[in-house]
Amino acid sequence: MNPKIDELNWKILKQLQDNARESFANIGRNVGLTAPAVAERVKKMEDLGIIQGYKAKVSHALTGHQLKAIITLRAFMGKLKPFLAVVLNLEEVINCYRITGNENIVMEVVLKDQFHLEKFIDQLIQYGETRTHIVLSQVISNAPMHKIK
């Protein structure tokens, strides 16, 4: 167990993961600390890199991105490094992982429609073989991290 994440810090992390905009006063009431004590613990976890940031959760469908897909890429010989440089600038990619196994890359992408998907895949095929999986629904999204027992 990480000594910097004690039981109180785990309780604070749970509340921040549920609602990052929750006030330190409310968190303190729920975990038995004062607001300044919560603020100090949160600041320390930020400084240590345990808390890496705060973001707004955005509905892709309501922003005009009607299609979400998981795309895997099996890079051609010598094409992985160039792809890793290019993927940073592909606006459709919301998550990208370098993985082990037959494929090298897994990407989560959001697109306007199937025509946008076709153009996007056309950009990728110079780097390797792709497989596309259309997301029908999201079962779990950004589940909070818990203490490992």
Coordinates of C-alpha atoms in Angstrom, one line a residue:
M1 CA 0.0 0.0 0.0
N2 CA 1.2 3.5 -0.8
P3 CA 2.0 5.1 2.6
K4 CA 0.9 8.5 1.2
I5 CA -2.7 7.3 0.6
D6 CA -4.1 6.6 4.1
E7 CA -7.7 5.8 4.8
L8 CA -8.7 9.5 5.0
N9 CA -7.0 10.2 1.7
W10 CA -8.9 7.3 0.1
K11 CA -12.2 8.8 1.4
I12 CA -11.2 12.2 0.0
L13 CA -10.2 10.7 -3.4
K14 CA -13.5 8.8 -3.6
Q15 CA -15.5 12.0 -3.1
L16 CA -13.4 14.0 -5.6
Q17 CA -13.8 11.2 -8.2
D18 CA -17.5 11.3 -7.6
N19 CA -17.6 15.1 -7.9
A20 CA -14.4 17.0 -8.4
R21 CA -16.3 20.3 -7.7
E22 CA -17.3 19.2 -4.2
S23 CA -16.3 21.8 -1.6
F24 CA -13.6 21.0 0.8
A25 CA -16.1 21.9 3.6
N26 CA -18.6 19.2 2.4
I27 CA -15.8 16.7 1.9
G28 CA -14.5 17.5 5.4
R29 CA -17.9 17.0 7.0
N30 CA -18.1 13.6 5.3
V31 CA -14.7 12.4 6.3
G32 CA -14.4 14.1 9.7
L33 CA -11.8 16.8 8.9
T34 CA -11.9 20.6 8.7
A35 CA -12.0 22.2 5.2
P36 CA -8.3 23.5 5.6
A37 CA -7.2 19.9 6.5
V38 CA -8.9 18.5 3.4
A39 CA -7.4 21.3 1.3
E40 CA -3.9 20.5 2.7
R41 CA -4.3 16.8 1.9
V42 CA -5.6 17.4 -1.6
K43 CA -2.7 19.8 -2.3
K44 CA -0.2 17.2 -1.1
M45 CA -1.8 14.5 -3.3
E46 CA -1.7 17.0 -6.2
D47 CA 2.0 17.7 -5.5
L48 CA 2.8 14.0 -5.3
G49 CA 1.1 13.4 -8.7
I50 CA -1.6 11.2 -7.1
I51 CA -4.3 13.6 -8.3
Q52 CA -3.3 14.5 -11.8
G53 CA -6.0 17.0 -12.7
Y54 CA -9.6 17.9 -13.0
K55 CA -11.7 17.8 -16.2
A56 CA -15.2 18.4 -17.4
K57 CA -17.1 15.3 -18.6
V58 CA -18.5 16.1 -22.0
S59 CA -21.3 14.4 -23.9
H60 CA -19.9 13.5 -27.3
A61 CA -23.3 12.8 -28.7
L62 CA -24.5 16.3 -27.7
T63 CA -21.5 17.9 -29.3
G64 CA -22.2 16.4 -32.7
H65 CA -20.1 13.3 -32.5
Q66 CA -22.7 10.6 -33.1
L67 CA -20.3 7.8 -33.5
K68 CA -17.8 6.4 -30.9
A69 CA -15.4 3.6 -31.9
I70 CA -12.5 1.5 -30.6
I71 CA -9.9 1.1 -33.3
T72 CA -6.9 -1.1 -33.0
L73 CA -3.8 -0.7 -35.1
R74 CA -1.2 -3.3 -35.9
A75 CA 1.7 -1.2 -37.2
F76 CA 3.7 -2.0 -40.3
M77 CA 7.4 -2.5 -39.8
G78 CA 9.0 0.9 -39.2
K79 CA 5.7 2.7 -38.9
L80 CA 5.0 2.6 -35.2
K81 CA 7.2 5.6 -34.2
P82 CA 5.9 7.8 -37.0
F83 CA 2.3 6.9 -36.0
L84 CA 3.0 7.8 -32.3
A85 CA 4.1 11.2 -33.5
V86 CA 1.0 11.7 -35.7
V87 CA -1.6 10.4 -33.3
L88 CA -1.0 13.3 -30.9
N89 CA -2.6 15.6 -33.5
L90 CA -5.6 13.5 -34.4
E91 CA -8.5 15.4 -32.9
E92 CA -10.8 12.4 -33.2
V93 CA -8.7 10.4 -30.7
I94 CA -9.8 10.8 -27.1
N95 CA -7.8 8.0 -25.6
C96 CA -4.8 6.1 -27.1
Y97 CA -2.9 3.2 -25.5
R98 CA 0.2 1.4 -26.7
I99 CA -0.4 -2.3 -25.8
T100 CA 1.1 -5.7 -26.0
G101 CA -0.1 -8.5 -28.2
N102 CA -0.8 -8.6 -32.0
E103 CA -1.9 -5.0 -32.2
N104 CA 0.3 -2.2 -31.0
I105 CA -2.3 0.5 -30.4
V106 CA -5.8 0.8 -29.1
M107 CA -7.6 4.1 -29.7
E108 CA -11.0 5.4 -28.5
V109 CA -12.3 7.9 -31.1
V110 CA -15.3 10.1 -31.6
L111 CA -16.6 10.9 -35.0
K112 CA -19.5 12.8 -36.7
D113 CA -20.8 9.8 -38.7
Q114 CA -19.7 6.8 -40.7
F115 CA -18.3 9.0 -43.5
H116 CA -16.1 10.7 -41.0
L117 CA -15.0 7.2 -39.8
E118 CA -14.1 6.2 -43.3
K119 CA -11.9 9.3 -43.8
F120 CA -10.3 8.7 -40.4
I121 CA -9.5 5.1 -41.2
D122 CA -8.1 6.2 -44.6
Q123 CA -5.6 8.3 -42.6
L124 CA -4.5 5.3 -40.5
I125 CA -4.0 2.7 -43.1
Q126 CA -0.6 4.0 -44.2
Y127 CA 0.6 3.1 -40.7
G128 CA -0.8 -0.4 -40.3
E129 CA -3.7 -2.8 -40.3
T130 CA -6.8 -1.5 -38.4
R131 CA -9.8 -3.1 -36.8
T132 CA -12.8 -1.0 -35.9
H133 CA -15.4 -1.7 -33.2
I134 CA -18.4 0.6 -33.0
V135 CA -19.4 1.4 -29.5
L136 CA -23.1 0.7 -28.9
S137 CA -23.3 1.9 -25.3
Q138 CA -21.0 2.6 -22.4
V139 CA -21.4 0.2 -19.5
I140 CA -18.8 1.7 -17.2
S141 CA -17.2 5.2 -17.6
N142 CA -14.5 6.7 -15.4
A143 CA -15.2 4.4 -12.5
P144 CA -13.5 5.6 -9.3
M145 CA -10.3 4.0 -8.3
H146 CA -10.4 2.2 -5.0
K147 CA -7.8 1.1 -2.5
I148 CA -6.4 -2.3 -3.4
K149 CA -7.2 -4.8 -0.7

